[in-house]
Tab-separated table of C-alpha atoms and ligand atoms in Angstrom:
chain	number	residue	atom	x	y	z
A	1	UNK	CA	-19.864	0.401	-9.782
A	2	UNK	CA	-18.770	3.613	-8.298
A	3	UNK	CA	-14.951	3.867	-8.045
A	4	UNK	CA	-13.309	6.940	-6.435
A	5	UNK	CA	-9.791	8.063	-6.466
A	6	UNK	CA	-8.232	7.371	-2.932
A	7	UNK	CA	-10.994	5.326	-2.090
A	8	UNK	CA	-11.042	1.603	-1.535
A	9	UNK	CA	-12.057	-1.641	-3.395
A	10	UNK	CA	-12.995	-4.653	-1.442
A	11	UNK	CA	-12.427	-7.847	-2.901
A	12	UNK	CA	-13.613	-10.928	-0.921
A	13	UNK	CA	-13.562	-14.562	-1.835
A	14	UNK	CA	-16.953	-15.278	-1.357
A	15	UNK	CA	-17.564	-18.820	-2.142
A	16	UNK	CA	-16.986	-21.076	0.506
A	17	UNK	CA	-16.128	-24.322	-1.537
A	18	UNK	CA	-13.427	-22.389	-3.317
A	19	UNK	CA	-11.333	-23.162	-0.120
A	20	UNK	CA	-10.897	-26.639	-1.221
A	21	UNK	CA	-9.950	-25.511	-4.952
A	22	UNK	CA	-6.263	-26.368	-5.735
A	23	UNK	CA	-6.042	-23.361	-7.685
A	24	UNK	CA	-6.882	-20.957	-4.689
A	25	UNK	CA	-4.705	-22.727	-2.301
A	26	UNK	CA	-1.304	-21.744	-4.149
A	27	UNK	CA	1.310	-19.604	-2.698
A	28	UNK	CA	0.070	-16.384	-4.153
A	29	UNK	CA	-3.320	-14.884	-3.537
A	30	UNK	CA	-2.080	-12.197	-6.197
A	31	UNK	CA	-0.050	-12.980	-9.180
A	32	UNK	CA	0.621	-10.723	-11.934
A	33	UNK	CA	2.880	-11.155	-15.087
A	34	UNK	CA	4.070	-8.266	-17.429
A	35	UNK	CA	0.964	-6.129	-16.937
A	36	UNK	CA	0.913	-3.134	-19.413
A	37	UNK	CA	-1.429	-0.456	-19.996
A	38	UNK	CA	-1.524	2.847	-22.120
A	39	UNK	CA	-3.905	5.368	-22.442
A	40	UNK	CA	-4.644	8.133	-24.736
A	41	UNK	CA	-3.422	8.950	-28.248
A	42	UNK	CA	-0.671	9.452	-28.815
A	43	UNK	CA	-0.661	6.441	-26.243
A	44	UNK	CA	1.122	6.888	-22.909
A	45	UNK	CA	2.333	3.955	-21.359
A	46	UNK	CA	1.101	4.026	-17.607
A	47	UNK	CA	1.946	0.518	-16.893
A	48	UNK	CA	5.186	-0.759	-18.448
A	49	UNK	CA	5.266	-4.402	-17.580
A	50	UNK	CA	4.769	-5.069	-14.122
A	51	UNK	CA	5.149	-8.341	-12.050
A	52	UNK	CA	3.712	-8.943	-8.852
A	53	UNK	CA	3.391	-11.889	-6.455
A	54	UNK	CA	1.447	-11.329	-3.232
A	55	UNK	CA	1.777	-14.367	-0.955
A	56	UNK	CA	-1.300	-15.418	0.918
A	57	UNK	CA	-2.163	-14.030	4.258
A	58	UNK	CA	0.548	-11.084	3.909
A	59	UNK	CA	0.363	-7.141	3.490
A	60	UNK	CA	1.671	-5.861	0.392
A	61	UNK	CA	2.437	-2.547	-0.443
A	62	UNK	CA	2.523	-0.871	-3.934
A	63	UNK	CA	4.268	2.664	-3.082
A	64	UNK	CA	4.622	5.134	-5.408
A	65	UNK	CA	4.102	9.038	-6.070
A	66	UNK	CA	1.054	10.392	-7.529
A	67	UNK	CA	0.691	9.225	-11.269
A	68	UNK	CA	2.928	5.993	-10.768
A	69	UNK	CA	0.143	3.717	-11.978
A	70	UNK	CA	-0.855	2.458	-8.634
A	71	UNK	CA	-4.602	2.763	-9.299
A	72	UNK	CA	-4.474	1.745	-12.896
A	73	UNK	CA	-2.740	-1.705	-11.453
A	74	UNK	CA	-5.315	-2.125	-8.843
A	75	UNK	CA	-8.143	-1.628	-11.446
A	76	UNK	CA	-6.545	-4.182	-13.657
A	77	UNK	CA	-6.314	-6.941	-10.946
A	78	UNK	CA	-9.937	-5.886	-9.684
A	79	UNK	CA	-11.082	-6.562	-13.450
A	80	UNK	CA	-12.426	-3.149	-13.644
A	81	UNK	CA	-10.063	-2.189	-16.378
A	82	UNK	CA	-8.486	-4.468	-19.114
A	83	UNK	CA	-4.701	-4.623	-19.207
A	84	UNK	CA	-3.233	-4.188	-22.767
A	85	UNK	CA	-1.020	-7.487	-22.281
A	86	UNK	CA	0.198	-9.541	-19.482
A	87	UNK	CA	-1.548	-11.933	-17.172
A	88	UNK	CA	-2.855	-12.125	-13.698
A	89	UNK	CA	-4.418	-14.412	-11.094
A	90	UNK	CA	-6.239	-13.091	-8.364
A	91	UNK	CA	-7.502	-15.684	-5.517
A	92	UNK	CA	-6.397	-18.581	-7.930
A	93	UNK	CA	-8.496	-16.994	-10.692
A	94	UNK	CA	-7.288	-15.834	-14.208
A	95	UNK	CA	-8.520	-11.916	-14.290
A	96	UNK	CA	-9.616	-12.466	-17.942
A	97	UNK	CA	-10.234	-15.963	-18.706
A	98	UNK	CA	-11.921	-16.396	-15.228
A	99	UNK	CA	-13.140	-13.004	-15.028
A	100	UNK	CA	-16.694	-13.946	-13.924
A	101	UNK	CA	-15.151	-15.894	-11.216
A	102	UNK	CA	-13.037	-13.093	-10.106
A	103	UNK	CA	-16.069	-10.717	-10.380
A	104	UNK	CA	-18.621	-12.993	-8.655
A	105	UNK	CA	-16.065	-13.179	-5.637
A	106	UNK	CA	-16.240	-9.533	-5.378
A	107	UNK	CA	-19.945	-9.022	-6.178
A	108	UNK	CA	-21.353	-9.681	-2.704
A	109	UNK	CA	-19.029	-7.096	-1.160
A	110	UNK	CA	-20.006	-3.814	0.171
A	111	UNK	CA	-18.157	-1.607	-2.216
A	112	UNK	CA	-18.796	2.192	-1.956
A	113	UNK	CA	-21.708	1.882	-4.100
A	114	UNK	CA	-23.440	-0.485	-1.988
A	115	UNK	CA	-23.528	1.706	1.346
A	116	UNK	CA	-26.597	3.680	1.642
A	117	UNK	CA	-25.865	7.210	2.781
A	118	UNK	CA	-29.382	7.584	4.120
A	119	UNK	CA	-29.165	4.293	6.359
A	120	UNK	CA	-27.326	4.014	9.448
A	121	UNK	CA	-24.072	1.843	9.645
A	122	UNK	CA	-25.985	-0.956	11.523
A	123	UNK	CA	-28.957	-0.963	9.026
A	124	UNK	CA	-26.578	-1.093	6.006
A	125	UNK	CA	-24.551	-3.986	7.493
A	126	UNK	CA	-27.737	-5.820	8.285
A	127	UNK	CA	-29.048	-5.355	4.788
A	128	UNK	CA	-26.020	-6.461	3.132
A	129	UNK	CA	-25.821	-9.442	5.402
A	130	UNK	CA	-29.340	-10.536	4.630
A	131	UNK	CA	-28.711	-9.985	0.898
A	132	UNK	CA	-25.817	-12.762	0.976
A	133	UNK	CA	-28.643	-15.093	2.441
A	134	UNK	CA	-28.032	-15.002	6.058
A	135	UNK	CA	-31.251	-15.064	8.369
A	136	UNK	CA	-32.507	-12.034	10.021
A	137	UNK	CA	-31.068	-13.113	13.510
A	138	UNK	CA	-27.760	-14.286	11.830
A	139	UNK	CA	-27.421	-10.872	9.988
A	140	UNK	CA	-27.887	-8.800	13.399
A	141	UNK	CA	-25.238	-10.953	14.854
A	142	UNK	CA	-23.063	-10.534	12.004
A	143	UNK	CA	-23.634	-6.707	11.964
A	144	UNK	CA	-22.989	-6.277	15.565
A	145	UNK	CA	-19.795	-8.238	15.468
A	146	UNK	CA	-18.494	-6.458	12.494
A	147	UNK	CA	-19.376	-3.074	14.287
A	148	UNK	CA	-17.354	-4.115	17.298
A	149	UNK	CA	-14.446	-5.334	15.124
A	150	UNK	CA	-14.420	-1.978	13.240
A	151	UNK	CA	-14.976	0.209	16.374
A	152	UNK	CA	-18.245	1.466	14.631
A	153	UNK	CA	-20.340	0.577	17.992
A	154	UNK	CA	-20.614	4.380	18.924
A	155	UNK	CA	-21.752	5.373	15.059
A	156	UNK	CA	-23.884	2.408	14.715
A	157	UNK	CA	-27.247	4.130	14.757
A	158	UNK	CA	-25.997	7.202	12.753
A	159	UNK	CA	-26.868	7.653	9.146
A	160	UNK	CA	-23.903	6.772	7.188
A	161	UNK	CA	-23.676	10.252	5.531
A	162	UNK	CA	-22.617	11.611	8.727
A	163	UNK	CA	-19.764	9.715	9.213
A	164	UNK	CA	-16.177	10.876	9.123
A	165	UNK	CA	-13.715	9.685	6.367
A	166	UNK	CA	-12.049	7.267	8.607
A	167	UNK	CA	-15.467	5.840	10.002
A	168	UNK	CA	-16.676	5.786	6.384
A	169	UNK	CA	-13.799	3.720	5.188
A	170	UNK	CA	-14.241	1.412	8.083
A	171	UNK	CA	-17.808	0.841	7.222
A	172	UNK	CA	-16.922	0.147	3.793
A	173	UNK	CA	-14.394	-2.523	4.890
A	174	UNK	CA	-17.021	-4.127	7.195
A	175	UNK	CA	-19.462	-4.021	4.544
A	176	UNK	CA	-17.070	-6.010	2.352
A	177	UNK	CA	-16.751	-8.885	4.822
A	178	UNK	CA	-20.520	-9.106	5.713
A	179	UNK	CA	-21.409	-12.479	4.270
A	180	UNK	CA	-18.056	-13.884	3.169
A	181	UNK	CA	-16.061	-16.409	4.764
A	182	UNK	CA	-12.524	-15.175	5.839
A	183	UNK	CA	-9.830	-15.206	4.794
A	184	UNK	CA	-9.988	-12.867	1.512
A	185	UNK	CA	-8.284	-10.726	-0.650
A	186	UNK	CA	-8.304	-7.038	-0.244
A	187	UNK	CA	-7.170	-4.178	-2.721
A	188	UNK	CA	-7.096	-0.899	-0.689
A	189	UNK	CA	-6.327	1.974	-3.147
A	190	UNK	CA	-4.854	4.441	-0.753
A	191	UNK	CA	-7.049	3.712	2.145
A	192	UNK	CA	-5.783	6.501	4.465
A	193	UNK	CA	-5.291	9.317	2.055
A	194	UNK	CA	-6.869	12.407	3.497
A	195	UNK	CA	-7.177	10.820	7.055
A	196	UNK	CA	-6.273	12.714	9.847
A	197	UNK	CA	-3.574	11.048	11.891
A	198	UNK	CA	-5.793	9.385	14.456
A	199	UNK	CA	-8.022	7.844	11.684
A	200	UNK	CA	-5.061	6.801	9.925
A	201	UNK	CA	-3.864	4.828	13.037
A	202	UNK	CA	-7.335	3.407	13.507
A	203	UNK	CA	-7.323	1.949	9.829
A	204	UNK	CA	-3.848	0.653	10.182
A	205	UNK	CA	-5.105	-1.180	13.261
A	206	UNK	CA	-7.938	-2.590	11.017
A	207	UNK	CA	-5.393	-3.740	8.302
A	208	UNK	CA	-3.302	-5.489	10.654
A	209	UNK	CA	-6.306	-7.068	11.886
A	210	UNK	CA	-7.307	-8.386	8.401
A	211	UNK	CA	-3.967	-9.888	8.104
A	212	UNK	CA	-3.828	-11.426	11.604
A	213	UNK	CA	-7.042	-13.083	10.527
A	214	UNK	CA	-5.533	-14.511	7.331
A	215	UNK	CA	-6.376	-12.108	4.887
A	216	UNK	CA	-4.198	-10.875	1.905
A	217	UNK	CA	-4.200	-7.241	1.487
A	218	UNK	CA	-2.535	-5.455	-1.222
A	219	UNK	CA	-2.692	-1.721	-0.324
A	220	UNK	CA	-1.294	1.438	-2.507
A	221	UNK	CA	0.131	4.257	-0.851
A	222	UNK	CA	2.068	7.325	-1.233
A	223	UNK	CA	3.390	7.289	2.359
A	224	UNK	CA	6.359	5.557	3.174
A	225	UNK	CA	5.707	5.515	6.818
A	226	UNK	CA	2.361	3.488	6.084
A	227	UNK	CA	4.332	0.853	3.800
A	228	UNK	CA	6.841	0.564	6.374
A	229	UNK	CA	4.410	0.031	9.419
A	230	UNK	CA	1.925	-2.130	7.784
A	231	UNK	CA	3.508	-4.308	4.863
A	232	UNK	CA	5.326	-7.567	4.810
A	233	UNK	CA	6.542	-6.462	1.265
A	234	UNK	CA	6.927	-3.490	-0.742
A	235	UNK	CA	6.951	-2.805	-4.271
A	236	UNK	CA	7.998	0.576	-5.278
A	237	UNK	CA	6.289	1.679	-8.509
A	238	UNK	CA	7.528	4.734	-10.401
A	239	UNK	CA	6.300	5.812	-13.749
A	240	UNK	CA	4.654	2.646	-14.564
A	241	UNK	CA	7.599	0.237	-13.520
A	242	UNK	CA	8.363	-1.785	-10.434
A	243	UNK	CA	11.929	-0.227	-9.371
A	244	UNK	CA	12.414	-2.087	-6.328
A	245	UNK	CA	10.629	-5.094	-4.466
A	246	UNK	CA	11.311	-6.574	-1.125
A	247	UNK	CA	10.676	-6.125	2.742
A	248	UNK	CA	11.153	-2.748	4.204
A	249	UNK	CA	14.521	-3.624	5.740
A	250	UNK	CA	15.629	-5.114	2.491
A	251	UNK	CA	14.924	-1.853	0.606
A	252	UNK	CA	16.747	0.063	3.221
A	253	UNK	CA	19.793	-2.216	3.224
A	254	UNK	CA	19.981	-1.529	-0.568
A	255	UNK	CA	21.331	1.629	0.272
A	256	UNK	CA	23.829	0.493	2.701
A	257	UNK	CA	21.596	0.385	6.063
A	258	UNK	CA	23.085	3.651	7.296
A	259	UNK	CA	23.946	7.062	6.153
A	260	UNK	CA	26.899	8.920	7.222
A	261	UNK	CA	25.772	12.747	7.075
A	262	UNK	CA	28.789	15.118	6.955
A	263	UNK	CA	28.704	18.813	7.506
A	264	UNK	CA	31.380	20.254	5.526
A	265	UNK	CA	33.476	23.293	6.077
A	266	UNK	CA	33.611	24.617	2.740
A	267	UNK	CA	31.797	24.619	-0.739
A	268	UNK	CA	34.763	23.342	-2.492
A	269	UNK	CA	34.975	20.289	-0.201
A	270	UNK	CA	31.199	19.690	-0.641
A	271	UNK	CA	31.521	19.990	-4.527
A	272	UNK	CA	34.459	17.367	-4.490
A	273	UNK	CA	32.585	14.729	-2.458
A	274	UNK	CA	29.055	15.414	-3.837
A	275	UNK	CA	29.385	12.802	-6.553
A	276	UNK	CA	29.784	9.891	-3.899
A	277	UNK	CA	26.689	10.967	-1.731
A	278	UNK	CA	23.382	9.516	-1.835
A	279	UNK	CA	21.816	12.441	0.089
A	280	UNK	CA	22.549	16.304	-0.771
A	281	UNK	CA	21.675	19.415	1.103
A	282	UNK	CA	23.933	22.118	-0.473
A	283	UNK	CA	22.230	24.918	1.725
A	284	UNK	CA	23.671	23.291	4.887
A	285	UNK	CA	26.715	21.928	2.963
A	286	UNK	CA	25.821	18.616	4.101
A	287	UNK	CA	26.315	15.251	2.270
A	288	UNK	CA	25.005	11.675	3.070
A	289	UNK	CA	27.275	8.830	2.411
A	290	UNK	CA	26.481	5.205	2.624
A	291	UNK	CA	28.099	3.214	5.245
A	292	UNK	CA	27.208	-0.144	7.061
A	293	UNK	CA	27.133	2.058	10.412
A	294	UNK	CA	30.116	0.386	12.055
A	295	UNK	CA	32.840	2.554	14.011
A	296	UNK	CA	35.465	0.837	11.693
A	297	UNK	CA	33.862	1.909	8.538
A	298	UNK	CA	32.898	5.286	9.653
A	299	UNK	CA	36.508	6.031	10.698
A	300	UNK	CA	38.036	4.655	7.575
A	301	UNK	CA	35.697	6.788	5.540
A	302	UNK	CA	36.479	9.861	7.351
A	303	UNK	CA	40.481	9.323	6.986
A	304	UNK	CA	39.852	8.511	3.443
A	305	UNK	CA	37.597	11.739	2.454
A	306	UNK	CA	39.416	14.204	4.897
A	307	UNK	CA	42.784	13.083	5.752
A	308	UNK	CA	44.010	16.447	7.039
A	309	UNK	CA	40.937	16.731	9.059
A	310	UNK	CA	39.788	20.021	8.100
A	311	UNK	CA	36.903	19.626	5.711
A	312	UNK	CA	34.248	17.724	8.011
A	313	UNK	CA	32.837	20.128	10.532
A	314	UNK	CA	30.313	17.712	12.366
A	315	UNK	CA	28.770	14.340	11.474
A	316	UNK	CA	25.706	12.122	12.254
A	317	UNK	CA	25.216	8.349	11.549
A	318	UNK	CA	21.715	7.118	11.361
A	319	UNK	CA	19.676	4.337	9.760
A	320	UNK	CA	18.726	4.716	6.172
A	321	UNK	CA	14.976	5.396	5.921
A	322	UNK	CA	12.543	4.295	3.640
A	323	UNK	CA	12.459	7.911	2.625
A	324	UNK	CA	16.189	7.576	1.651
A	325	UNK	CA	15.118	4.503	-0.307
A	326	UNK	CA	12.121	6.165	-1.884
A	327	UNK	CA	14.068	9.130	-3.026
A	328	UNK	CA	16.813	7.448	-4.281
A	329	UNK	CA	14.610	5.060	-6.442
A	330	UNK	CA	11.902	7.678	-7.735
A	331	UNK	CA	13.986	10.974	-8.307
A	332	UNK	CA	17.117	11.714	-10.020
A	333	UNK	CA	19.572	12.663	-7.546
A	334	UNK	CA	21.884	15.147	-8.453
A	335	UNK	CA	25.473	14.049	-8.532
A	336	UNK	CA	26.621	17.558	-8.277
A	337	UNK	CA	25.039	20.971	-7.393
B	1	LIG	N1	-8.628	6.459	-17.882
B	1	LIG	C1	-7.648	7.119	-17.984
B	1	LIG	N2	-7.380	7.669	-19.276
B	1	LIG	C2	-6.224	8.628	-19.524
B	1	LIG	N3	-5.250	8.476	-18.619
B	1	LIG	C3	-5.387	7.842	-17.299
B	1	LIG	C4	-6.422	7.009	-17.267
B	1	LIG	N4	-6.198	6.720	-15.725
B	1	LIG	C5	-5.016	7.024	-15.640
B	1	LIG	N5	-4.464	7.765	-16.299
B	1	LIG	C6	-3.092	8.197	-16.177
B	1	LIG	O1	-2.333	7.146	-15.816
B	1	LIG	C7	-1.261	7.631	-14.883
B	1	LIG	C8	-1.248	6.945	-13.813
B	1	LIG	O2	-2.522	7.161	-13.011
B	1	LIG	P1	-2.869	6.146	-11.780
B	1	LIG	O3	-2.911	4.727	-12.090
B	1	LIG	O4	-4.198	6.877	-11.287
B	1	LIG	O5	-1.680	6.741	-10.808
B	1	LIG	P2	-1.785	6.533	-9.197
B	1	LIG	O6	-2.908	5.986	-8.748
B	1	LIG	O7	-0.347	5.795	-8.906
B	1	LIG	O8	-1.690	7.980	-8.917
B	1	LIG	C9	-1.539	9.028	-14.833
B	1	LIG	O9	-0.720	9.880	-15.594
B	1	LIG	C10	-2.962	9.096	-15.057
B	1	LIG	O10	-3.242	10.688	-15.501
B	2	LIG	MG1	-4.257	6.508	-7.304
């Protein structure tokens, strides 16, 4: 099966009978414990024991910089790569002991490789629907439905090879849904990497649509904004470890929720206070300090830092962004400059 960096893998539960399977009706659609993976000689540890729990019908973002191990984690969960240790269940099935069940549940999906570039979007979807056992007329209806749902009606009669990146990814997603009951489990590995802002927005809509229909989505992204926009929960992956996990808001509140940015009047003041800052901008003599954002706290902080009222030139208070969280978690913030 073809797999491309930055592409998407679609995994769907394809067996309707599975819905009544008790194992598949648990709280988690994806569950992983202590997954590790090393590559090369000498071995470099790419995943260093990761735990994941993705509740059914939620969107979960695995957020991390390039090389963090996101694709490796997705490939393991999709049974394309074996973990060195650890266990995981997807859609209720063990990825090793019941690998065939997991595999079988993804085999009917229109992954990348399944889309025929020389056929139109419509032909592709109809053909795949036929392959899943639908009658000719049912396949036509299903294709039409999916073209509408994924906003591909205008492109329906064009060869897939002429599609833009955004259209192509929507076609891949549509192909993955063709003959399957919903809800399903989706793994989207950097689904919007390389897309222009408008295509990215469209894909976000599609992902939201999947979740609204009850699907479980695990997506990987390097974009904080994307995780913030789409995900019910976010795990920040850095160097093969999950360094934080929670809702976007809970992650933001980990660094006090708000940031008081102070523009200082001298380099001496800057250096004196740098150690307690979570944000540093030496060029502008600006430091960001954590605060709860209340007037009382900001006032107390100012009095404490600058009792003579000579060292702070200007200030701004703003909500902590996911960027703040992400940077704090994935880079070593210098205490001093
Ligand atoms: N098949 C492989 N062989 C050797 N090293 C690999 C292989 N796949 C990934 N890696 C390495 O593992 C690390 C994590 O890669 P990856 O999971 O692709 O990260 P991400 O998707 O977060 O960018 C990288 O340093 C990468 O070079
Ligand atoms: Mg990757």
